[in-house]
Amino acid sequence: MPCTDILRDLVKKQNAAAHLLAEGKAVDERIAQLQAASQVNQAQIDELKARRAEIRQRLEALREEIAGIHQDFQDCIAGNM
């Protein structure tokens, strides 16, 4: 695979990770809002916490993919020098 394709894949995965991080942050903020409310809806909080856990799992998988792609890119660059 050409280095440019590897780099394109790396950027794509990094963008996906950034979106997940932003989504996770929004979920955390919503949880904080619900917990601060006088009438806390525990079911909503539990649902959001489950969503947050899912986001964290997806993010960890993306981080592992990114690390592998980054290594492939470095190997590709080193092989082309």
mmCIF file of N, CA and C in Angstrom:
data_model
loop_
_atom_site.group_PDB
_atom_site.id
_atom_site.type_symbol
_atom_site.label_atom_id
_atom_site.label_comp_id
_atom_site.label_asym_id
_atom_site.label_seq_id
_atom_site.Cartn_x
_atom_site.Cartn_y
_atom_site.Cartn_z
ATOM 1 N N MET A 1 0.856 -1.182 0.000
ATOM 2 C CA MET A 1 0.000 0.000 0.000
ATOM 3 C C MET A 1 0.898 1.241 0.000
ATOM 4 N N PRO A 2 0.639 2.179 -0.893
ATOM 5 C CA PRO A 2 1.452 3.406 -0.927
ATOM 6 C C PRO A 2 1.329 4.197 0.379
ATOM 7 N N CYS A 3 2.368 4.929 0.697
ATOM 8 C CA CYS A 3 2.393 5.716 1.932
ATOM 9 C C CYS A 3 1.226 6.702 1.997
ATOM 10 N N THR A 4 0.845 7.265 0.859
ATOM 11 C CA THR A 4 -0.255 8.243 0.872
ATOM 12 C C THR A 4 -1.567 7.576 1.272
ATOM 13 N N ASP A 5 -1.769 6.330 0.842
ATOM 14 C CA ASP A 5 -2.987 5.607 1.236
ATOM 15 C C ASP A 5 -2.980 5.315 2.734
ATOM 16 N N ILE A 6 -1.823 4.947 3.239
ATOM 17 C CA ILE A 6 -1.696 4.678 4.671
ATOM 18 C C ILE A 6 -1.957 5.958 5.457
ATOM 19 N N LEU A 7 -1.383 7.063 5.000
ATOM 20 C CA LEU A 7 -1.570 8.342 5.677
ATOM 21 C C LEU A 7 -3.040 8.759 5.632
ATOM 22 N N ARG A 8 -3.689 8.561 4.513
ATOM 23 C CA ARG A 8 -5.113 8.900 4.371
ATOM 24 C C ARG A 8 -5.941 8.082 5.373
ATOM 25 N N ASP A 9 -5.625 6.793 5.504
ATOM 26 C CA ASP A 9 -6.336 5.933 6.449
ATOM 27 C C ASP A 9 -6.083 6.390 7.882
ATOM 28 N N LEU A 10 -4.857 6.777 8.168
ATOM 29 C CA LEU A 10 -4.498 7.267 9.503
ATOM 30 C C LEU A 10 -5.307 8.513 9.848
ATOM 31 N N VAL A 11 -5.367 9.460 8.933
ATOM 32 C CA VAL A 11 -6.108 10.702 9.170
ATOM 33 C C VAL A 11 -7.596 10.400 9.359
ATOM 34 N N LYS A 12 -8.116 9.492 8.553
ATOM 35 C CA LYS A 12 -9.527 9.107 8.652
ATOM 36 C C LYS A 12 -9.831 8.541 10.043
ATOM 37 N N LYS A 13 -8.982 7.651 10.519
ATOM 38 C CA LYS A 13 -9.194 7.045 11.836
ATOM 39 C C LYS A 13 -9.027 8.084 12.943
ATOM 40 N N GLN A 14 -8.071 8.989 12.792
ATOM 41 C CA GLN A 14 -7.875 10.032 13.800
ATOM 42 C C GLN A 14 -9.084 10.959 13.851
ATOM 43 N N ASN A 15 -9.660 11.277 12.709
ATOM 44 C CA ASN A 15 -10.865 12.100 12.683
ATOM 45 C C ASN A 15 -12.023 11.378 13.359
ATOM 46 N N ALA A 16 -12.146 10.086 13.109
ATOM 47 C CA ALA A 16 -13.204 9.302 13.754
ATOM 48 C C ALA A 16 -13.011 9.309 15.266
ATOM 49 N N ALA A 17 -11.767 9.192 15.720
ATOM 50 C CA ALA A 17 -11.485 9.228 17.154
ATOM 51 C C ALA A 17 -11.826 10.585 17.747
ATOM 52 N N ALA A 18 -11.516 11.645 17.020
ATOM 53 C CA ALA A 18 -11.834 12.991 17.506
ATOM 54 C C ALA A 18 -13.343 13.177 17.642
ATOM 55 N N HIS A 19 -14.103 12.641 16.689
ATOM 56 C CA HIS A 19 -15.562 12.734 16.771
ATOM 57 C C HIS A 19 -16.089 11.946 17.974
ATOM 58 N N LEU A 20 -15.515 10.767 18.207
ATOM 59 C CA LEU A 20 -15.938 9.975 19.363
ATOM 60 C C LEU A 20 -15.599 10.683 20.668
ATOM 61 N N LEU A 21 -14.433 11.299 20.725
ATOM 62 C CA LEU A 21 -14.066 12.044 21.929
ATOM 63 C C LEU A 21 -15.050 13.177 22.185
ATOM 64 N N ALA A 22 -15.425 13.892 21.134
ATOM 65 C CA ALA A 22 -16.390 14.985 21.278
ATOM 66 C C ALA A 22 -17.753 14.450 21.702
ATOM 67 N N GLU A 23 -18.159 13.332 21.122
ATOM 68 C CA GLU A 23 -19.440 12.735 21.492
ATOM 69 C C GLU A 23 -19.411 12.276 22.952
ATOM 70 N N GLY A 24 -18.303 11.685 23.354
ATOM 71 C CA GLY A 24 -18.155 11.252 24.748
ATOM 72 C C GLY A 24 -18.203 12.428 25.710
ATOM 73 N N LYS A 25 -17.577 13.522 25.333
ATOM 74 C CA LYS A 25 -17.594 14.720 26.169
ATOM 75 C C LYS A 25 -19.017 15.255 26.310
ATOM 76 N N ALA A 26 -19.758 15.262 25.198
ATOM 77 C CA ALA A 26 -21.150 15.731 25.235
ATOM 78 C C ALA A 26 -21.996 14.841 26.144
ATOM 79 N N VAL A 27 -21.763 13.536 26.082
ATOM 80 C CA VAL A 27 -22.495 12.610 26.954
ATOM 81 C C VAL A 27 -22.141 12.878 28.414
ATOM 82 N N ASP A 28 -20.861 13.063 28.697
ATOM 83 C CA ASP A 28 -20.443 13.361 30.076
ATOM 84 C C ASP A 28 -21.094 14.639 30.585
ATOM 85 N N GLU A 29 -21.154 15.666 29.731
ATOM 86 C CA GLU A 29 -21.781 16.931 30.132
ATOM 87 C C GLU A 29 -23.268 16.748 30.406
ATOM 88 N N ARG A 30 -23.924 15.938 29.572
ATOM 89 C CA ARG A 30 -25.356 15.692 29.780
ATOM 90 C C ARG A 30 -25.590 14.918 31.072
ATOM 91 N N ILE A 31 -24.737 13.964 31.373
ATOM 92 C CA ILE A 31 -24.839 13.222 32.634
ATOM 93 C C ILE A 31 -24.707 14.181 33.809
ATOM 94 N N ALA A 32 -23.727 15.077 33.735
ATOM 95 C CA ALA A 32 -23.527 16.050 34.812
ATOM 96 C C ALA A 32 -24.765 16.933 34.979
ATOM 97 N N GLN A 33 -25.365 17.341 33.858
ATOM 98 C CA GLN A 33 -26.581 18.166 33.926
ATOM 99 C C GLN A 33 -27.719 17.403 34.594
ATOM 100 N N LEU A 34 -27.890 16.156 34.206
ATOM 101 C CA LEU A 34 -28.982 15.357 34.777
ATOM 102 C C LEU A 34 -28.760 15.086 36.262
ATOM 103 N N GLN A 35 -27.517 14.852 36.629
ATOM 104 C CA GLN A 35 -27.222 14.590 38.035
ATOM 105 C C GLN A 35 -27.438 15.839 38.871
ATOM 106 N N ALA A 36 -27.215 17.000 38.273
ATOM 107 C CA ALA A 36 -27.384 18.256 39.003
ATOM 108 C C ALA A 36 -28.855 18.653 39.114
ATOM 109 N N ALA A 37 -29.685 18.124 38.235
ATOM 110 C CA ALA A 37 -31.104 18.488 38.249
ATOM 111 C C ALA A 37 -31.772 17.980 39.523
ATOM 112 N N SER A 38 -32.774 18.706 39.960
ATOM 113 C CA SER A 38 -33.458 18.316 41.194
ATOM 114 C C SER A 38 -34.237 17.022 41.034
ATOM 115 N N GLN A 39 -34.745 16.753 39.834
ATOM 116 C CA GLN A 39 -35.485 15.510 39.604
ATOM 117 C C GLN A 39 -34.698 14.653 38.623
ATOM 118 N N VAL A 40 -33.773 13.914 39.150
ATOM 119 C CA VAL A 40 -32.881 13.109 38.327
ATOM 120 C C VAL A 40 -33.621 11.864 37.820
ATOM 121 N N ASN A 41 -33.514 11.655 36.532
ATOM 122 C CA ASN A 41 -34.109 10.475 35.922
ATOM 123 C C ASN A 41 -33.024 9.406 35.806
ATOM 124 N N GLN A 42 -33.035 8.459 36.742
ATOM 125 C CA GLN A 42 -31.980 7.449 36.809
ATOM 126 C C GLN A 42 -31.913 6.598 35.540
ATOM 127 N N ALA A 43 -33.039 6.322 34.932
ATOM 128 C CA ALA A 43 -33.026 5.519 33.702
ATOM 129 C C ALA A 43 -32.276 6.244 32.599
ATOM 130 N N GLN A 44 -32.475 7.540 32.484
ATOM 131 C CA GLN A 44 -31.758 8.330 31.476
ATOM 132 C C GLN A 44 -30.264 8.312 31.750
ATOM 133 N N ILE A 45 -29.911 8.464 33.004
ATOM 134 C CA ILE A 45 -28.496 8.459 33.381
ATOM 135 C C ILE A 45 -27.874 7.105 33.058
ATOM 136 N N ASP A 46 -28.571 6.021 33.397
ATOM 137 C CA ASP A 46 -28.050 4.685 33.117
ATOM 138 C C ASP A 46 -27.868 4.466 31.615
ATOM 139 N N GLU A 47 -28.824 4.945 30.827
ATOM 140 C CA GLU A 47 -28.736 4.822 29.375
ATOM 141 C C GLU A 47 -27.525 5.592 28.843
ATOM 142 N N LEU A 48 -27.328 6.786 29.355
ATOM 143 C CA LEU A 48 -26.187 7.593 28.919
ATOM 144 C C LEU A 48 -24.862 6.985 29.368
ATOM 145 N N LYS A 49 -24.840 6.416 30.544
ATOM 146 C CA LYS A 49 -23.611 5.766 31.013
ATOM 147 C C LYS A 49 -23.275 4.559 30.146
ATOM 148 N N ALA A 50 -24.299 3.824 29.721
ATOM 149 C CA ALA A 50 -24.071 2.695 28.817
ATOM 150 C C ALA A 50 -23.525 3.201 27.487
ATOM 151 N N ARG A 51 -24.076 4.307 27.009
ATOM 152 C CA ARG A 51 -23.605 4.911 25.758
ATOM 153 C C ARG A 51 -22.153 5.364 25.900
ATOM 154 N N ARG A 52 -21.838 5.949 27.045
ATOM 155 C CA ARG A 52 -20.470 6.398 27.298
ATOM 156 C C ARG A 52 -19.519 5.203 27.284
ATOM 157 N N ALA A 53 -19.917 4.097 27.890
ATOM 158 C CA ALA A 53 -19.079 2.899 27.898
ATOM 159 C C ALA A 53 -18.858 2.383 26.479
ATOM 160 N N GLU A 54 -19.903 2.411 25.670
ATOM 161 C CA GLU A 54 -19.786 1.995 24.272
ATOM 162 C C GLU A 54 -18.823 2.904 23.518
ATOM 163 N N ILE A 55 -18.930 4.200 23.743
ATOM 164 C CA ILE A 55 -18.033 5.158 23.089
ATOM 165 C C ILE A 55 -16.594 4.882 23.501
ATOM 166 N N ARG A 56 -16.380 4.628 24.769
ATOM 167 C CA ARG A 56 -15.014 4.352 25.242
ATOM 168 C C ARG A 56 -14.445 3.092 24.606
ATOM 169 N N GLN A 57 -15.279 2.061 24.447
ATOM 170 C CA GLN A 57 -14.810 0.826 23.811
ATOM 171 C C GLN A 57 -14.453 1.077 22.346
ATOM 172 N N ARG A 58 -15.312 1.805 21.647
ATOM 173 C CA ARG A 58 -15.045 2.113 20.241
ATOM 174 C C ARG A 58 -13.800 2.972 20.102
ATOM 175 N N LEU A 59 -13.633 3.910 21.019
ATOM 176 C CA LEU A 59 -12.467 4.779 20.981
ATOM 177 C C LEU A 59 -11.181 3.985 21.221
ATOM 178 N N GLU A 60 -11.218 3.062 22.160
ATOM 179 C CA GLU A 60 -10.037 2.243 22.429
ATOM 180 C C GLU A 60 -9.682 1.394 21.205
ATOM 181 N N ALA A 61 -10.692 0.846 20.539
ATOM 182 C CA ALA A 61 -10.436 0.067 19.325
ATOM 183 C C ALA A 61 -9.824 0.951 18.241
ATOM 184 N N LEU A 62 -10.331 2.172 18.109
ATOM 185 C CA LEU A 62 -9.771 3.107 17.125
ATOM 186 C C LEU A 62 -8.341 3.480 17.482
ATOM 187 N N ARG A 63 -8.079 3.670 18.754
ATOM 188 C CA ARG A 63 -6.700 4.007 19.172
ATOM 189 C C ARG A 63 -5.729 2.900 18.777
ATOM 190 N N GLU A 64 -6.161 1.656 18.957
ATOM 191 C CA GLU A 64 -5.302 0.538 18.576
ATOM 192 C C GLU A 64 -5.098 0.512 17.056
ATOM 193 N N GLU A 65 -6.172 0.750 16.297
ATOM 194 C CA GLU A 65 -6.047 0.803 14.845
ATOM 195 C C GLU A 65 -5.119 1.931 14.415
ATOM 196 N N ILE A 66 -5.274 3.080 15.039
ATOM 197 C CA ILE A 66 -4.446 4.239 14.706
ATOM 198 C C ILE A 66 -2.976 3.938 14.979
ATOM 199 N N ALA A 67 -2.702 3.307 16.103
ATOM 200 C CA ALA A 67 -1.312 2.969 16.433
ATOM 201 C C ALA A 67 -0.727 2.041 15.364
ATOM 202 N N GLY A 68 -1.513 1.053 14.925
ATOM 203 C CA GLY A 68 -1.035 0.136 13.886
ATOM 204 C C GLY A 68 -0.816 0.839 12.561
ATOM 205 N N ILE A 69 -1.761 1.687 12.192
ATOM 206 C CA ILE A 69 -1.635 2.416 10.923
ATOM 207 C C ILE A 69 -0.452 3.379 10.985
ATOM 208 N N HIS A 70 -0.282 4.031 12.116
ATOM 209 C CA HIS A 70 0.847 4.946 12.288
ATOM 210 C C HIS A 70 2.162 4.195 12.117
ATOM 211 N N GLN A 71 2.240 2.997 12.689
ATOM 212 C CA GLN A 71 3.455 2.195 12.553
ATOM 213 C C GLN A 71 3.662 1.798 11.097
ATOM 214 N N ASP A 72 2.577 1.404 10.415
ATOM 215 C CA ASP A 72 2.683 1.064 8.990
ATOM 216 C C ASP A 72 3.208 2.249 8.187
ATOM 217 N N PHE A 73 2.705 3.444 8.508
ATOM 218 C CA PHE A 73 3.135 4.642 7.795
ATOM 219 C C PHE A 73 4.622 4.907 8.046
ATOM 220 N N GLN A 74 5.041 4.794 9.303
ATOM 221 C CA GLN A 74 6.462 5.016 9.608
ATOM 222 C C GLN A 74 7.334 3.978 8.897
ATOM 223 N N ASP A 75 6.873 2.726 8.878
ATOM 224 C CA ASP A 75 7.615 1.670 8.184
ATOM 225 C C ASP A 75 7.685 1.974 6.684
ATOM 226 N N CYS A 76 6.582 2.472 6.132
ATOM 227 C CA CYS A 76 6.525 2.799 4.714
ATOM 228 C C CYS A 76 7.498 3.924 4.381
ATOM 229 N N ILE A 77 7.479 4.968 5.211
ATOM 230 C CA ILE A 77 8.401 6.093 4.998
ATOM 231 C C ILE A 77 9.855 5.625 5.112
ATOM 232 N N ALA A 78 10.143 4.815 6.129
ATOM 233 C CA ALA A 78 11.503 4.330 6.317
ATOM 234 C C ALA A 78 11.943 3.478 5.126
ATOM 235 N N GLY A 79 11.019 2.715 4.550
ATOM 236 C CA GLY A 79 11.348 1.877 3.402
ATOM 237 C C GLY A 79 11.534 2.656 2.125
ATOM 238 N N ASN A 80 10.970 3.849 2.069
ATOM 239 C CA ASN A 80 11.067 4.676 0.850
ATOM 240 C C ASN A 80 12.205 5.688 0.935
ATOM 241 N N MET A 81 12.913 5.725 2.020
ATOM 242 C CA MET A 81 13.994 6.712 2.156
ATOM 243 C C MET A 81 15.296 6.132 1.679
#
